[in-house]
XYZ file of C-alpha atoms in Angstrom:
260
model
C -10.711 24.438 -21.076
C -7.642 23.809 -23.254
C -6.251 20.888 -21.257
C -7.214 17.340 -22.304
C -9.667 15.300 -20.260
C -6.966 12.679 -19.680
C -3.170 12.696 -19.488
C -0.223 10.435 -18.768
C 1.397 10.449 -15.334
C 4.208 8.533 -13.654
C 2.640 6.857 -10.636
C 4.093 5.100 -7.600
C 1.602 2.200 -7.227
C 2.839 1.246 -3.760
C 5.926 1.629 -1.585
C 9.040 -0.224 -2.768
C 7.405 -0.813 -6.165
C 8.577 0.309 -9.642
C 6.976 3.427 -11.099
C 4.222 3.001 -13.682
C 2.938 5.264 -16.453
C -0.840 5.547 -16.126
C -3.603 7.503 -17.821
C -5.431 9.760 -15.378
C -8.361 12.137 -15.597
C -7.779 15.889 -15.722
C -10.892 17.317 -14.026
C -12.686 20.509 -15.103
C -11.304 23.568 -13.359
C -13.312 24.882 -10.396
C -13.565 28.472 -9.179
C -10.165 29.464 -7.829
C -8.432 26.483 -9.414
C -5.901 26.385 -12.254
C -4.989 23.709 -14.798
C -1.340 23.781 -15.886
C 0.750 21.836 -18.365
C 3.951 20.754 -16.626
C 6.943 22.503 -18.160
C 9.624 21.156 -15.825
C 9.736 18.919 -12.746
C 12.844 18.313 -10.663
C 13.601 15.497 -8.235
C 13.874 16.075 -4.483
C 15.404 13.670 -1.991
C 11.956 13.457 -0.422
C 10.681 11.736 -3.571
C 13.051 8.856 -2.853
C 11.984 8.723 0.786
C 8.337 8.546 -0.306
C 9.025 5.497 -2.485
C 10.380 3.748 0.617
C 7.302 4.603 2.695
C 9.179 6.993 4.982
C 6.318 9.519 4.937
C 3.538 7.007 5.582
C 0.825 7.331 6.819
C 0.836 10.971 5.627
C 1.692 9.883 2.097
C -0.816 7.793 0.166
C -0.479 5.402 -2.746
C -0.946 5.233 -5.633
C 0.525 8.714 -5.953
C 2.163 10.942 -8.543
C 5.589 11.841 -7.209
C 7.095 15.302 -7.568
C 6.541 18.496 -5.600
C 9.093 20.677 -7.426
C 7.558 21.769 -10.710
C 6.781 24.598 -13.096
C 3.544 24.623 -15.050
C 2.131 26.764 -17.855
C -1.430 27.943 -17.357
C -3.951 26.154 -19.587
C -7.172 27.106 -17.796
C -8.128 29.356 -14.877
C -11.142 29.228 -12.614
C -12.989 32.364 -11.597
C -11.142 34.476 -9.052
C -7.635 33.464 -10.132
C -6.418 36.573 -11.925
C -3.288 37.320 -9.854
C -0.539 35.430 -8.033
C 0.233 35.709 -4.316
C 2.195 38.938 -4.897
C -0.641 40.534 -6.873
C 1.001 40.046 -10.285
C -1.576 39.392 -13.031
C -1.518 35.852 -14.461
C -2.993 34.534 -17.683
C -2.908 31.611 -20.098
C 0.645 30.588 -20.985
C 2.264 32.112 -17.894
C 4.579 29.846 -15.909
C 3.785 29.224 -12.252
C 5.326 27.570 -9.222
C 3.256 26.496 -6.221
C 3.357 24.285 -3.152
C 0.617 22.555 -1.174
C -2.931 23.647 -0.453
C -3.780 24.661 3.102
C -7.126 25.668 4.575
C -6.263 28.949 6.330
C -8.871 28.191 9.001
C -7.537 25.486 11.330
C -5.587 26.205 14.538
C -2.194 25.854 12.876
C -3.122 28.150 9.988
C -5.105 30.826 11.813
C -3.548 30.891 15.296
C -0.085 29.310 15.222
C 0.720 30.648 11.735
C 2.349 27.316 10.867
C 0.523 26.303 7.676
C 2.926 23.395 7.136
C 1.080 21.755 10.054
C -2.381 22.424 8.557
C -4.760 19.627 9.521
C -6.610 19.907 6.204
C -3.746 20.333 3.750
C -3.476 18.578 0.388
C 0.099 17.658 -0.539
C 1.612 17.582 -3.994
C 3.719 14.538 -4.761
C 2.273 12.089 -2.257
C -1.535 12.296 -2.422
C -3.831 9.480 -3.566
C -4.128 9.787 -7.359
C -7.438 7.883 -7.376
C -9.147 10.737 -5.508
C -10.217 14.049 -7.084
C -8.450 16.056 -8.476
C -6.167 13.092 -9.363
C -3.295 14.988 -11.030
C -1.479 16.619 -8.109
C 2.163 15.704 -8.566
C 4.947 16.957 -10.797
C 5.636 13.742 -12.719
C 2.544 14.219 -14.872
C 1.712 15.966 -18.148
C -0.856 18.197 -16.433
C -1.550 19.325 -12.880
C -4.519 20.719 -11.039
C -3.622 23.655 -8.798
C -6.137 23.704 -5.967
C -7.907 26.930 -4.936
C -6.017 26.970 -1.616
C -2.574 26.954 -3.254
C -0.543 30.142 -3.351
C 1.031 30.525 -6.787
C 3.969 32.623 -7.965
C 4.421 33.766 -11.551
C 7.889 32.840 -12.820
C 9.687 35.858 -14.369
C 10.546 35.492 -18.045
C 14.277 35.676 -17.345
C 14.258 32.719 -14.907
C 14.722 29.287 -16.560
C 12.180 26.644 -15.582
C 14.789 24.262 -14.152
C 15.948 26.908 -11.664
C 12.401 27.928 -10.789
C 11.397 24.311 -10.226
C 14.185 23.516 -7.763
C 13.748 26.878 -6.043
C 10.097 26.089 -5.353
C 11.259 23.647 -2.664
C 14.866 24.247 -1.590
C 14.903 28.045 -1.844
C 11.515 28.318 -0.170
C 12.800 26.148 2.669
C 15.930 28.214 3.270
C 14.016 31.504 3.072
C 11.730 30.254 5.833
C 14.741 29.195 7.909
C 16.384 32.595 7.416
C 13.209 34.305 8.552
C 13.039 32.099 11.651
C 16.566 33.064 12.753
C 15.795 36.762 12.393
C 17.553 37.475 9.114
C 21.214 38.103 8.321
C 23.224 41.282 8.998
C 26.205 42.598 7.006
C 28.516 41.868 9.962
C 27.430 38.237 10.303
C 29.459 35.111 9.748
C 27.060 32.463 8.472
C 27.790 28.740 8.619
C 25.679 26.644 6.259
C 25.691 22.966 7.190
C 25.173 20.724 4.182
C 25.846 21.087 0.476
C 22.677 19.596 -0.925
C 20.101 21.787 -2.687
C 18.905 23.450 0.544
C 22.463 24.114 1.707
C 23.563 25.523 -1.638
C 20.581 27.854 -1.709
C 21.523 28.776 1.861
C 24.886 29.971 0.564
C 23.143 32.016 -2.136
C 20.718 33.619 0.319
C 23.409 34.420 2.901
C 25.546 36.063 0.230
C 22.591 37.964 -1.250
C 21.678 39.287 2.210
C 25.172 40.705 2.630
C 26.809 38.359 5.135
C 30.453 39.204 5.855
C 31.597 35.568 5.786
C 29.798 32.525 4.378
C 31.190 29.098 5.277
C 29.770 25.877 3.848
C 30.319 22.494 5.490
C 29.451 19.558 3.263
C 30.570 16.912 0.774
C 31.616 15.715 -1.740
C 34.169 18.127 -3.201
C 32.096 18.623 -6.363
C 29.264 20.071 -4.272
C 31.684 22.315 -2.411
C 32.943 23.662 -5.732
C 29.360 24.647 -6.524
C 29.110 26.308 -3.102
C 32.190 28.383 -3.934
C 30.696 29.364 -7.280
C 27.505 30.355 -5.455
C 29.397 32.699 -3.125
C 30.890 30.747 -0.216
C 34.059 32.364 1.163
C 35.274 29.091 2.619
C 34.237 25.450 2.326
C 35.070 22.441 4.463
C 34.714 18.791 3.500
C 33.018 16.944 6.358
C 34.405 13.636 5.089
C 38.019 14.685 5.692
C 37.710 16.816 8.857
C 36.466 16.329 12.403
C 34.400 18.613 14.630
C 37.455 20.198 16.227
C 38.963 21.128 12.861
C 35.697 22.670 11.694
C 35.358 24.690 14.876
C 38.936 25.922 14.477
C 38.202 27.055 10.916
C 35.262 29.125 12.122
C 37.311 30.678 14.927
C 40.119 31.603 12.533
C 37.714 33.387 10.194
C 35.998 35.325 12.984
C 38.915 36.413 15.201
C 37.775 33.934 17.822
C 34.170 35.149 18.016
C 32.482 32.193 16.338
C 29.568 32.127 13.921
C 26.618 34.488 14.231
C 24.155 32.362 12.263
C 24.211 28.597 11.707
C-alpha cells in the first residue's frame, strides 16, 4: 500500500476539551476497503455539537472529528473497482463517502432507513483507539470501510464544494425525495440559510420550481441564497410569522406554498 503506517490526526480527547494532534495507525486495507489521503475536510455544525457531548452516547471519545471530506485513493482492497454509480475508480481518484451500514438489520433491509442501522460505523465521532482508527476527516489519511458507499468526484468539481456537498447536499436530496420531489408549478419555501438551506435553494431551482423563497439570517447568508437562485428572501430576525405568511401569499396569488 502507498499510505504510511502512521499519520497525524486532530483528535477530540474528551467532551469540552481542546483538540489534540496525535499520531495514529493507518491499518492495512482489507477486501472492500479503501485507504485515502484527505484532500479537503470542511466543518459542519455537528462537529461543534459533538465537542459539547450533544451526540453522546452515540459519539465516542477520543475521536477524529469531521464527516465532510474528500480523499484521494492511495490503496484499494479487492472488490472495490467502482463507485456506487458503477463508475470505475483507481489510485489518485477523489472520493466522497458517508458512514458504513450493514445492509442486513431491520432498519437497513426492511424499513429502508439505513441512517438508523443498528450496526453502523460513523465518521467523525467513532472511538479512534479502535480499528480502523482513522475514520474522521480531520486526519491526514482515512480508512473507508467496506460497507461505505463511495462517489467519485468529477474532475470539474472543486474539493471544497464536493466536501460540503457530501453532508448538506445529501441531506437536502433525501428531504426532497421524502416530500415527493418538486414540480415546475411549485412554490418552494426553504426555511434556514445555513448549508442545508442554501443547498435546498439550489436543488429547488435545479428541479424547476416556479418560485423559491428562503427564510433565514443574517443578510449575508440571504445574499448567498439570492446568488444560488432564490426569487425572494426574508430575514427572520426582522420579520414575524404573520409577515412571512403574507409574503408567501403575495407570491402565490393566495394559494400558499406547495413544498416547505
